[in-house]
mmCIF file of C-alpha atoms in Angstrom:
data_model
loop_
_atom_site.group_PDB
_atom_site.id
_atom_site.type_symbol
_atom_site.label_atom_id
_atom_site.label_comp_id
_atom_site.label_asym_id
_atom_site.label_seq_id
_atom_site.Cartn_x
_atom_site.Cartn_y
_atom_site.Cartn_z
ATOM 1 C CA MET A 1 -119.596 -138.919 -175.280
ATOM 2 C CA ASN A 2 -116.137 -138.338 -175.174
ATOM 3 C CA PRO A 3 -114.010 -137.941 -171.851
ATOM 4 C CA LEU A 4 -111.901 -134.919 -173.042
ATOM 5 C CA ARG A 5 -114.967 -132.764 -174.343
ATOM 6 C CA THR A 6 -116.893 -133.693 -170.727
ATOM 7 C CA THR A 7 -114.300 -132.090 -169.441
ATOM 8 C CA ARG A 8 -114.078 -129.198 -171.323
ATOM 9 C CA ALA A 9 -117.419 -128.154 -171.243
ATOM 10 C CA LEU A 10 -117.352 -128.697 -167.063
ATOM 11 C CA VAL A 11 -114.590 -126.344 -167.315
ATOM 12 C CA ALA A 12 -115.892 -124.024 -169.950
ATOM 13 C CA SER A 13 -118.797 -123.908 -167.971
ATOM 14 C CA ALA A 14 -116.640 -123.297 -164.285
ATOM 15 C CA THR A 15 -114.902 -120.382 -165.233
ATOM 16 C CA ALA A 16 -118.305 -119.113 -166.927
ATOM 17 C CA VAL A 17 -119.524 -118.923 -163.403
ATOM 18 C CA VAL A 18 -115.899 -117.360 -162.112
ATOM 19 C CA LEU A 19 -116.706 -114.364 -164.691
ATOM 20 C CA ALA A 20 -119.809 -113.617 -163.850
ATOM 21 C CA LEU A 21 -119.572 -113.953 -159.435
ATOM 22 C CA GLY A 22 -116.641 -111.764 -160.629
ATOM 23 C CA SER A 23 -118.606 -109.518 -162.465
ATOM 24 C CA ALA A 24 -121.668 -108.990 -160.006
ATOM 25 C CA SER A 25 -118.589 -108.223 -157.958
ATOM 26 C CA LEU A 26 -117.227 -105.505 -159.352
ATOM 27 C CA ALA A 27 -120.723 -104.486 -159.893
ATOM 28 C CA ARG A 28 -121.846 -104.333 -156.255
ATOM 29 C CA ALA A 29 -118.583 -102.895 -155.454
ATOM 30 C CA ALA A 30 -119.145 -99.859 -157.944
ATOM 31 C CA VAL A 31 -122.177 -98.928 -156.168
ATOM 32 C CA PRO A 32 -122.331 -96.400 -153.562
ATOM 33 C CA ALA A 33 -122.763 -96.880 -149.664
ATOM 34 C CA ASP A 34 -126.141 -95.096 -149.486
ATOM 35 C CA HIS A 35 -127.566 -98.042 -151.693
ATOM 36 C CA SER A 36 -127.802 -100.251 -149.083
ATOM 37 C CA ASP A 37 -130.829 -101.282 -146.997
ATOM 38 C CA ASP A 38 -129.465 -99.080 -144.152
ATOM 39 C CA GLY A 39 -130.854 -96.515 -144.812
ATOM 40 C CA ARG A 40 -126.673 -94.670 -143.665
ATOM 41 C CA ILE A 41 -124.843 -92.245 -146.578
ATOM 42 C CA THR A 42 -121.339 -92.101 -146.111
ATOM 43 C CA ILE A 43 -119.660 -89.027 -147.038
ATOM 44 C CA GLY A 44 -115.468 -88.425 -147.503
ATOM 45 C CA ILE A 45 -114.181 -85.249 -145.473
ATOM 46 C CA LYS A 46 -111.087 -83.838 -144.309
ATOM 47 C CA PHE A 47 -110.137 -84.937 -140.471
ATOM 48 C CA ASP A 48 -107.442 -82.367 -140.499
ATOM 49 C CA GLN A 49 -107.936 -78.773 -141.856
ATOM 50 C CA PRO A 50 -109.898 -76.938 -138.464
ATOM 51 C CA GLY A 51 -112.382 -74.479 -140.548
ATOM 52 C CA ILE A 52 -113.080 -77.216 -143.036
ATOM 53 C CA GLY A 53 -113.193 -80.502 -142.025
ATOM 54 C CA LEU A 54 -112.682 -81.386 -138.706
ATOM 55 C CA LYS A 55 -112.125 -84.646 -136.743
ATOM 56 C CA THR A 56 -111.821 -83.610 -132.989
ATOM 57 C CA PRO A 57 -111.008 -85.194 -129.964
ATOM 58 C CA ASP A 58 -114.492 -85.913 -128.692
ATOM 59 C CA GLY A 59 -115.068 -87.898 -132.195
ATOM 60 C CA THR A 60 -117.366 -84.946 -133.406
ATOM 61 C CA TYR A 61 -117.034 -83.516 -137.174
ATOM 62 C CA THR A 62 -116.444 -79.825 -137.755
ATOM 63 C CA GLY A 63 -116.234 -77.023 -140.348
ATOM 64 C CA PHE A 64 -117.940 -75.404 -143.180
ATOM 65 C CA ASP A 65 -117.262 -78.661 -145.787
ATOM 66 C CA VAL A 66 -118.852 -80.730 -143.019
ATOM 67 C CA ASP A 67 -121.756 -78.398 -142.662
ATOM 68 C CA VAL A 68 -122.339 -78.353 -146.644
ATOM 69 C CA ALA A 69 -122.170 -82.437 -146.464
ATOM 70 C CA THR A 70 -124.448 -82.453 -143.456
ATOM 71 C CA TYR A 71 -127.401 -80.479 -145.366
ATOM 72 C CA VAL A 72 -126.793 -82.088 -148.692
ATOM 73 C CA ALA A 73 -127.215 -85.125 -146.684
ATOM 74 C CA LYS A 74 -130.545 -83.242 -145.419
ATOM 75 C CA GLN A 75 -131.849 -83.090 -148.871
ATOM 76 C CA LEU A 76 -131.494 -86.473 -149.853
ATOM 77 C CA GLY A 77 -132.825 -87.145 -146.725
ATOM 78 C CA HIS A 78 -130.620 -88.562 -144.561
ATOM 79 C CA ASP A 79 -130.724 -87.273 -140.905
ATOM 80 C CA PRO A 80 -127.755 -86.534 -139.233
ATOM 81 C CA SER A 81 -127.624 -89.937 -137.325
ATOM 82 C CA ASP A 82 -127.493 -91.240 -140.927
ATOM 83 C CA ILE A 83 -123.977 -90.184 -141.617
ATOM 84 C CA VAL A 84 -120.943 -91.725 -142.101
ATOM 85 C CA TRP A 85 -117.967 -89.720 -141.561
ATOM 86 C CA LYS A 86 -114.616 -91.290 -143.694
ATOM 87 C CA GLU A 87 -111.879 -89.556 -144.462
ATOM 88 C CA ALA A 88 -110.625 -88.349 -147.430
ATOM 89 C CA LYS A 89 -107.771 -87.529 -148.039
ATOM 90 C CA SER A 90 -105.858 -85.502 -150.849
ATOM 91 C CA ALA A 91 -104.786 -88.984 -153.167
ATOM 92 C CA ASP A 92 -107.567 -91.212 -152.379
ATOM 93 C CA ARG A 93 -110.324 -88.946 -153.623
ATOM 94 C CA GLU A 94 -111.216 -89.929 -156.996
ATOM 95 C CA ALA A 95 -110.210 -93.916 -155.550
ATOM 96 C CA MET A 96 -112.702 -93.818 -153.353
ATOM 97 C CA LEU A 97 -115.421 -92.259 -155.407
ATOM 98 C CA GLN A 98 -114.864 -95.077 -158.056
ATOM 99 C CA ARG A 99 -114.728 -97.537 -155.621
ATOM 100 C CA GLY A 100 -117.692 -96.709 -154.278
ATOM 101 C CA ASP A 101 -115.989 -96.682 -150.952
ATOM 102 C CA VAL A 102 -118.768 -92.785 -150.307
ATOM 103 C CA ASP A 103 -121.735 -92.159 -152.228
ATOM 104 C CA PHE A 104 -119.538 -88.121 -152.099
ATOM 105 C CA ILE A 105 -116.565 -86.204 -151.262
ATOM 106 C CA ALA A 106 -116.813 -82.450 -149.931
ATOM 107 C CA ALA A 107 -113.032 -82.451 -148.778
ATOM 108 C CA SER A 108 -111.926 -79.300 -150.141
ATOM 109 C CA TYR A 109 -112.095 -80.757 -152.894
ATOM 110 C CA SER A 110 -110.976 -78.228 -156.393
ATOM 111 C CA ILE A 111 -112.148 -78.762 -159.885
ATOM 112 C CA ASN A 112 -110.264 -79.904 -162.412
ATOM 113 C CA ASP A 113 -110.642 -81.125 -166.086
ATOM 114 C CA GLU A 114 -107.560 -83.877 -164.970
ATOM 115 C CA ARG A 115 -109.739 -85.290 -162.100
ATOM 116 C CA ALA A 116 -113.436 -84.625 -164.010
ATOM 117 C CA LYS A 117 -112.294 -86.768 -166.224
ATOM 118 C CA LYS A 118 -112.585 -88.893 -163.911
ATOM 119 C CA VAL A 119 -115.728 -87.775 -162.166
ATOM 120 C CA ASP A 120 -118.368 -86.288 -161.651
ATOM 121 C CA PHE A 121 -118.441 -82.320 -159.913
ATOM 122 C CA ALA A 122 -121.575 -81.055 -157.962
ATOM 123 C CA GLY A 123 -121.816 -77.118 -157.639
ATOM 124 C CA PRO A 124 -119.096 -74.926 -156.822
ATOM 125 C CA TYR A 125 -120.301 -74.554 -154.086
ATOM 126 C CA LEU A 126 -117.119 -71.876 -152.913
ATOM 127 C CA LEU A 127 -114.725 -70.289 -154.625
ATOM 128 C CA ALA A 128 -111.842 -70.310 -152.548
ATOM 129 C CA HIS A 129 -108.485 -68.740 -153.705
ATOM 130 C CA GLN A 130 -104.726 -69.403 -152.872
ATOM 131 C CA ASP A 131 -103.588 -66.873 -150.504
ATOM 132 C CA VAL A 132 -100.575 -66.647 -147.384
ATOM 133 C CA LEU A 133 -101.744 -66.216 -143.661
ATOM 134 C CA ILE A 134 -98.277 -64.341 -141.666
ATOM 135 C CA ARG A 135 -97.912 -62.635 -138.708
ATOM 136 C CA ALA A 136 -100.713 -59.870 -137.585
ATOM 137 C CA ASP A 137 -98.204 -57.713 -137.162
ATOM 138 C CA ASP A 138 -96.546 -57.921 -140.181
ATOM 139 C CA GLU A 139 -96.209 -55.282 -141.969
ATOM 140 C CA SER A 140 -93.526 -56.273 -144.524
ATOM 141 C CA ILE A 141 -95.711 -58.354 -146.243
ATOM 142 C CA LYS A 142 -98.882 -56.404 -148.233
ATOM 143 C CA LYS A 143 -98.122 -57.570 -151.716
ATOM 144 C CA PRO A 144 -97.514 -60.718 -153.652
ATOM 145 C CA SER A 145 -94.085 -59.916 -154.861
ATOM 146 C CA ASP A 146 -92.878 -58.547 -150.632
ATOM 147 C CA LEU A 147 -92.573 -62.603 -150.542
ATOM 148 C CA ASN A 148 -89.367 -62.231 -152.192
ATOM 149 C CA ASP A 149 -86.457 -63.252 -149.862
ATOM 150 C CA LYS A 150 -89.063 -64.171 -147.667
ATOM 151 C CA LYS A 151 -89.798 -67.709 -145.820
ATOM 152 C CA LEU A 152 -92.583 -69.157 -147.046
ATOM 153 C CA CYS A 153 -93.629 -72.457 -145.919
ATOM 154 C CA SER A 154 -96.285 -75.026 -147.308
ATOM 155 C CA VAL A 155 -96.622 -78.771 -147.814
ATOM 156 C CA THR A 156 -94.157 -81.214 -148.778
ATOM 157 C CA GLY A 157 -95.471 -81.364 -152.701
ATOM 158 C CA SER A 158 -97.735 -79.133 -152.204
ATOM 159 C CA THR A 159 -98.629 -77.037 -155.654
ATOM 160 C CA SER A 160 -99.971 -73.916 -154.184
ATOM 161 C CA ALA A 161 -95.326 -72.970 -152.450
ATOM 162 C CA GLN A 162 -94.186 -73.891 -155.864
ATOM 163 C CA ASN A 163 -96.460 -71.583 -157.359
ATOM 164 C CA VAL A 164 -95.129 -68.426 -155.350
ATOM 165 C CA LYS A 165 -91.977 -69.525 -155.921
ATOM 166 C CA GLU A 166 -91.622 -69.722 -159.738
ATOM 167 C CA LYS A 167 -94.633 -67.424 -160.562
ATOM 168 C CA ILE A 168 -95.011 -64.487 -157.938
ATOM 169 C CA ALA A 169 -91.214 -64.892 -155.822
ATOM 170 C CA PRO A 170 -88.560 -66.594 -157.080
ATOM 171 C CA ASP A 171 -86.403 -65.572 -154.227
ATOM 172 C CA ALA A 172 -89.328 -66.791 -151.453
ATOM 173 C CA GLN A 173 -87.119 -69.013 -149.159
ATOM 174 C CA LEU A 174 -89.634 -72.100 -149.864
ATOM 175 C CA GLN A 175 -89.850 -74.340 -146.582
ATOM 176 C CA GLU A 176 -91.428 -77.466 -146.765
ATOM 177 C CA TYR A 177 -92.762 -78.766 -143.860
ATOM 178 C CA GLY A 178 -94.578 -82.559 -143.176
ATOM 179 C CA GLY A 179 -98.207 -80.457 -142.149
ATOM 180 C CA TYR A 180 -99.842 -77.145 -141.994
ATOM 181 C CA SER A 181 -99.632 -76.983 -138.169
ATOM 182 C CA GLU A 182 -95.990 -77.386 -138.621
ATOM 183 C CA CYS A 183 -95.826 -73.852 -140.784
ATOM 184 C CA LEU A 184 -98.187 -72.808 -138.074
ATOM 185 C CA THR A 185 -96.325 -73.493 -135.623
ATOM 186 C CA GLY A 186 -93.208 -72.198 -137.479
ATOM 187 C CA LEU A 187 -95.329 -68.776 -138.189
ATOM 188 C CA GLU A 188 -96.438 -68.339 -134.766
ATOM 189 C CA ASN A 189 -92.448 -68.588 -134.185
ATOM 190 C CA GLY A 190 -91.015 -66.393 -136.225
ATOM 191 C CA VAL A 191 -89.353 -69.336 -138.067
ATOM 192 C CA ILE A 192 -91.144 -68.666 -141.254
ATOM 193 C CA ASP A 193 -92.728 -65.436 -142.300
ATOM 194 C CA ALA A 194 -95.594 -66.148 -144.664
ATOM 195 C CA LEU A 195 -97.799 -70.332 -145.327
ATOM 196 C CA THR A 196 -99.526 -70.798 -148.598
ATOM 197 C CA THR A 197 -102.845 -72.593 -149.592
ATOM 198 C CA ASP A 198 -105.710 -71.584 -150.315
ATOM 199 C CA ASP A 199 -107.400 -68.539 -148.752
ATOM 200 C CA SER A 200 -110.523 -71.319 -146.770
ATOM 201 C CA ILE A 201 -107.830 -73.814 -145.500
ATOM 202 C CA LEU A 202 -105.785 -70.702 -144.195
ATOM 203 C CA ALA A 203 -109.134 -69.223 -142.476
ATOM 204 C CA GLY A 204 -109.910 -71.864 -140.687
ATOM 205 C CA TYR A 205 -106.752 -72.264 -139.016
ATOM 206 C CA ALA A 206 -106.296 -68.963 -137.849
ATOM 207 C CA ALA A 207 -110.260 -69.292 -136.429
ATOM 208 C CA GLN A 208 -108.931 -72.081 -134.044
ATOM 209 C CA ASP A 209 -109.308 -70.059 -130.576
ATOM 210 C CA GLU A 210 -105.536 -70.454 -129.446
ATOM 211 C CA PHE A 211 -105.051 -68.331 -132.196
ATOM 212 C CA LYS A 212 -107.601 -66.041 -132.378
ATOM 213 C CA GLY A 213 -105.587 -61.834 -133.260
ATOM 214 C CA GLU A 214 -102.547 -63.297 -133.792
ATOM 215 C CA PHE A 215 -102.292 -63.627 -138.278
ATOM 216 C CA LYS A 216 -103.819 -62.523 -141.244
ATOM 217 C CA LEU A 217 -104.699 -63.227 -144.548
ATOM 218 C CA GLY A 218 -102.323 -60.969 -146.881
ATOM 219 C CA GLY A 219 -105.961 -60.948 -148.882
ATOM 220 C CA PHE A 220 -103.804 -62.396 -152.974
ATOM 221 C CA GLU A 221 -106.092 -64.110 -155.007
ATOM 222 C CA LEU A 222 -103.344 -65.860 -156.756
ATOM 223 C CA SER A 223 -105.287 -68.456 -157.732
ATOM 224 C CA ASN A 224 -108.965 -69.813 -158.256
ATOM 225 C CA GLU A 225 -110.028 -72.757 -156.327
ATOM 226 C CA ASN A 226 -113.279 -74.037 -156.945
ATOM 227 C CA TYR A 227 -115.182 -76.247 -154.874
ATOM 228 C CA GLY A 228 -116.604 -79.150 -155.584
ATOM 229 C CA ILE A 229 -118.639 -82.246 -154.292
ATOM 230 C CA GLY A 230 -116.957 -85.608 -156.115
ATOM 231 C CA VAL A 231 -119.041 -88.383 -156.876
ATOM 232 C CA GLN A 232 -119.251 -91.181 -159.128
ATOM 233 C CA LYS A 233 -118.741 -90.758 -162.749
ATOM 234 C CA GLY A 234 -122.468 -91.125 -164.596
ATOM 235 C CA SER A 235 -124.443 -90.897 -160.552
ATOM 236 C CA ASP A 236 -127.731 -89.895 -160.653
ATOM 237 C CA LEU A 237 -126.331 -87.324 -157.019
ATOM 238 C CA LYS A 238 -125.226 -84.891 -159.227
ATOM 239 C CA ASP A 239 -128.060 -83.083 -159.839
ATOM 240 C CA ARG A 240 -129.649 -83.836 -157.087
ATOM 241 C CA ILE A 241 -126.556 -82.491 -154.928
ATOM 242 C CA ASN A 242 -126.415 -79.151 -157.095
ATOM 243 C CA THR A 243 -130.820 -78.920 -156.126
ATOM 244 C CA ALA A 244 -129.393 -78.719 -152.978
ATOM 245 C CA LEU A 245 -126.966 -76.383 -153.129
ATOM 246 C CA GLU A 246 -128.622 -74.027 -154.876
ATOM 247 C CA LYS A 247 -131.173 -74.510 -151.834
ATOM 248 C CA MET A 248 -128.757 -73.721 -149.158
ATOM 249 C CA VAL A 249 -127.584 -70.917 -150.429
ATOM 250 C CA ALA A 250 -131.967 -69.522 -151.150
ATOM 251 C CA ASP A 251 -132.638 -70.125 -147.547
ATOM 252 C CA GLY A 252 -129.250 -68.592 -146.009
ATOM 253 C CA SER A 253 -127.828 -71.292 -144.771
ATOM 254 C CA TRP A 254 -124.505 -71.323 -146.556
ATOM 255 C CA GLN A 255 -123.595 -67.954 -145.936
ATOM 256 C CA ALA A 256 -124.399 -68.991 -141.802
ATOM 257 C CA ALA A 257 -121.956 -72.456 -142.410
ATOM 258 C CA VAL A 258 -119.630 -69.527 -144.139
ATOM 259 C CA ASP A 259 -119.836 -66.806 -140.867
ATOM 260 C CA LYS A 260 -119.754 -69.731 -138.801
ATOM 261 C CA ASN A 261 -116.420 -71.043 -139.849
ATOM 262 C CA PHE A 262 -114.295 -68.373 -141.657
ATOM 263 C CA GLY A 263 -115.212 -65.591 -139.346
ATOM 264 C CA PRO A 264 -112.995 -65.261 -136.520
ATOM 265 C CA ALA A 265 -110.372 -65.083 -139.231
ATOM 266 C CA GLY A 266 -111.811 -62.303 -141.078
ATOM 267 C CA TYR A 267 -111.917 -63.902 -144.106
ATOM 268 C CA ARG A 268 -113.212 -61.994 -146.979
ATOM 269 C CA ASN A 269 -115.395 -64.837 -148.673
ATOM 270 C CA GLU A 270 -116.827 -64.492 -151.996
ATOM 271 C CA PRO A 271 -120.597 -63.950 -152.872
ATOM 272 C CA ALA A 272 -121.937 -67.865 -153.436
ATOM 273 C CA PRO A 273 -120.958 -69.323 -156.591
ATOM 274 C CA LYS A 274 -122.841 -70.023 -159.211
ATOM 275 C CA ILE A 275 -124.350 -73.650 -159.093
ATOM 276 C CA GLY A 276 -122.580 -74.775 -162.213
ATOM 277 C CA VAL A 277 -120.720 -72.191 -163.278
ATOM 278 C CA VAL A 278 -116.757 -72.551 -162.752
ATOM 279 C CA VAL A 279 -114.974 -69.498 -162.455
ATOM 280 C CA GLU A 280 -112.019 -70.017 -164.271
#
């Protein structure tokens, strides 16, 4: 037997095995977390948005997205004790789904065409709008154009503030801080005049016990933000989650979650959106 030919055959066989194992590993990595045998389900949420998704100091989780996700998980056959909560920062959400780090994500996740190329969306389950939060006694900001010459705050890199600056009030004095809580402190102290992002997020901050009565929403509908539940591309979870969301709306649980998480801020929420219909 030709030794060189034998060596080549062995190398080819070893390479095939390595490639097969690698492919298997990739396939396993793409399987969502609830396909394991332990009966648990992993859900991505925000950890730092009061009223939406918040990890509290005692290690519990609160917010509208948390309530929606818990309801959906129940309809999928999982008790609250089965849920593993995982932080889903905005920049990480598509990658988390593509890697199979989570089964689904409910994290103030606006549906748009660019994201829909990478992941699938169930919902929408909430129609939010970009708005502003101002001090409750401020009578100088009654319409979007009143933001001209005002100190407007949002987080660094936010598209919300740029949207106002470029399209609504070009003379607004844009202040960019590291986080919304910093903007809120500035608003409370009079250092800034208005904070802008989704009205649902603003309502969550304003509804905190320490801020009740201090702030109000402007009531401006500066954009449409259709919150969806992100799943892996091609996952059968999309249809199952849509069925769960339809039931949540029908049995009154959706409205109860809205009232619980946003009510203290006087948030005038839109009616429950029709599942599967994105409002442009």
